Short mmCIF file of C-alpha atoms in Angstrom, two decimals:
data_model
loop_
_atom_site.label_atom_id
_atom_site.label_comp_id
_atom_site.label_asym_id
_atom_site.label_seq_id
_atom_site.Cartn_x
_atom_site.Cartn_y
_atom_site.Cartn_z
CA MET X 1 99.02 115.98 131.58
CA SER X 2 100.68 113.63 129.11
CA ALA X 3 103.02 114.74 126.32
CA LEU X 4 100.30 114.05 123.76
CA ASP X 5 97.84 116.27 125.61
CA ALA X 6 100.46 119.04 125.82
CA ARG X 7 101.00 118.93 122.06
CA ASP X 8 97.23 119.04 121.50
CA VAL X 9 97.02 122.09 123.76
CA ASP X 10 99.88 123.72 121.83
CA LEU X 11 98.12 123.01 118.53
CA ARG X 12 94.88 124.42 119.91
CA LYS X 13 96.74 127.56 121.02
CA ASP X 14 98.22 127.88 117.53
CA LEU X 15 94.75 127.61 116.03
CA ASP X 16 93.40 130.27 118.39
CA ALA X 17 96.34 132.54 117.54
CA THR X 18 95.73 131.99 113.82
CA VAL X 19 92.04 132.89 114.17
CA ARG X 20 92.90 136.04 116.20
CA ALA X 21 95.52 137.04 113.63
CA ARG X 22 92.97 136.59 110.85
CA ARG X 23 90.52 138.88 112.66
CA GLU X 24 93.19 141.54 113.13
CA LEU X 25 94.82 141.30 109.69
CA GLY X 26 91.73 140.73 107.58
CA GLU X 27 90.80 138.34 104.80
CA GLU X 28 93.74 139.19 102.53
CA TYR X 29 96.04 137.16 104.80
CA ASP X 30 93.74 134.11 104.97
CA SER X 31 95.78 131.86 102.71
CA ALA X 32 99.08 132.70 104.42
CA LEU X 33 97.61 132.11 107.88
CA VAL X 34 95.97 128.85 106.84
CA GLU X 35 99.18 127.62 105.19
CA SER X 36 101.15 128.47 108.30
CA PHE X 37 98.72 126.60 110.53
CA LEU X 38 98.61 123.61 108.18
CA GLU X 39 102.41 123.45 108.21
CA LYS X 40 102.26 123.16 112.00
CA VAL X 41 99.61 120.43 111.75
CA ASP X 42 101.67 118.65 109.10
CA GLN X 43 104.75 118.81 111.32
CA ARG X 44 102.71 117.45 114.24
CA ILE X 45 101.50 114.53 112.12
CA ASP X 46 105.07 113.85 110.90
CA ASP X 47 106.32 113.83 114.49
CA VAL X 48 103.64 111.38 115.62
CA VAL X 49 104.22 109.04 112.67
CA ASP X 50 107.99 109.22 113.12
CA ARG X 51 107.67 108.37 116.81
CA ARG X 52 105.36 105.43 116.07
CA VAL X 53 107.67 104.07 113.37
CA ARG X 54 110.68 104.34 115.68
CA ARG X 55 108.78 102.55 118.45
CA HIS X 56 107.71 99.79 116.06
CA LEU X 57 111.26 99.36 114.74
CA ALA X 58 112.63 99.24 118.28
CA GLU X 59 110.08 96.58 119.23
CA GLN X 60 110.98 94.63 116.09
CA ARG X 61 114.70 94.80 116.93
CA MET X 62 114.01 93.67 120.49
CA ALA X 63 112.00 90.71 119.23
CA ASP X 64 114.76 89.83 116.74
CA ALA X 65 117.42 90.16 119.44
CA ARG X 66 115.49 87.81 121.69
CA GLY X 67 115.21 85.33 118.86
CA ALA X 68 111.46 85.50 118.88
CA ARG X 69 109.70 83.56 116.21
CA ARG X 70 106.93 84.93 114.12
CA PRO X 71 103.93 85.08 116.47
CA LYS X 72 101.16 82.68 115.65
CA GLY X 73 97.64 83.71 116.36
CA ALA X 74 95.70 82.10 119.17
CA GLY X 75 93.34 80.61 116.61
CA SER X 76 96.03 79.23 114.28
CA TRP X 77 95.04 75.60 114.90
CA ALA X 78 91.36 76.42 114.34
CA GLU X 79 92.23 78.39 111.24
CA ARG X 80 94.21 75.50 109.75
CA TYR X 81 91.54 72.95 110.69
CA GLY X 82 88.79 75.14 109.24
CA PHE X 83 90.77 75.69 106.05
CA ALA X 84 91.28 71.94 105.63
CA VAL X 85 87.60 71.18 106.18
CA VAL X 86 86.48 73.90 103.76
CA SER X 87 88.99 72.68 101.15
CA LEU X 88 87.72 69.12 101.34
CA VAL X 89 84.06 70.16 101.32
CA LEU X 90 84.61 72.35 98.26
CA ALA X 91 86.71 69.65 96.57
CA ILE X 92 83.63 67.48 95.98
CA PRO X 93 81.55 69.92 93.89
CA LEU X 94 84.65 71.34 92.19
CA SER X 95 85.72 67.84 91.15
CA SER X 96 82.25 67.17 89.77
CA ILE X 97 82.21 70.41 87.81
CA GLY X 98 85.74 69.82 86.48
CA GLY X 99 84.86 66.26 85.50
CA ALA X 100 81.60 67.28 83.82
CA PHE X 101 83.23 69.92 81.65
CA ALA X 102 86.68 68.46 80.91
CA GLY X 103 86.57 64.81 81.95
CA MET X 104 89.50 63.32 83.80
CA SER X 105 91.79 66.22 82.90
CA GLY X 106 89.28 68.57 84.59
CA VAL X 107 89.35 66.48 87.76
CA VAL X 108 93.15 66.44 87.73
CA ALA X 109 93.29 70.22 87.17
CA THR X 110 90.83 70.73 90.04
CA TRP X 111 92.90 68.66 92.43
CA VAL X 112 96.14 70.32 91.34
CA GLY X 113 94.50 73.64 92.24
CA ILE X 114 93.27 72.33 95.60
CA VAL X 115 96.71 70.94 96.46
CA GLY X 116 98.35 74.20 95.33
CA VAL X 117 96.11 76.33 97.53
CA SER X 118 96.68 74.00 100.48
CA ALA X 119 100.45 74.10 99.92
CA ALA X 120 100.39 77.91 99.81
CA GLN X 121 98.47 77.93 103.10
CA ALA X 122 100.97 75.52 104.66
CA VAL X 123 103.93 77.66 103.56
CA ARG X 124 102.22 80.76 104.93
CA HIS X 125 102.01 79.14 108.36
CA ASN X 126 105.42 77.42 108.19
CA PRO X 127 107.85 79.31 105.94
CA GLU X 128 110.67 76.98 106.99
CA ILE X 129 109.07 74.35 104.70
CA LEU X 130 110.68 76.09 101.72
CA THR X 131 114.17 76.17 103.22
CA GLY X 132 114.10 72.59 104.43
CA ARG X 133 115.22 73.66 107.91
CA ARG X 134 113.18 73.33 111.04
CA ALA X 135 113.06 76.31 113.34
CA SER X 136 114.49 75.54 116.74
CA ARG X 137 111.85 75.37 119.43
CA GLU X 138 112.55 76.10 123.03
CA ASP X 139 110.48 74.03 125.46
#
């Protein structure tokens, strides 16, 4: 039996004890019994969350200590390629709409927006662009 199962069994026993106590003591103690049981559940939830946060922080420290870079998804190339294609495909009708409503300034504003969105996407994938430093790569 794992530690998680043991805590679930303990919580189940506490619930059974609370129900038995309610039968013996009567309805006038309902709120006190429920509050007591909910405090135990709340403590159990706090313990689980605390353990998960500690584990996550430890994993983060280990990754930092190893000098691990930000993990890139397996589909990062496909995501970037897809984003570029969608941007260019949408650029055509957006340029037409901007030009129809505001003339050349509308076309310029449209392309400034397209370049801005593309730049934001590039920075999201390569934050070192902003610092001007290249991250060292180990081959």
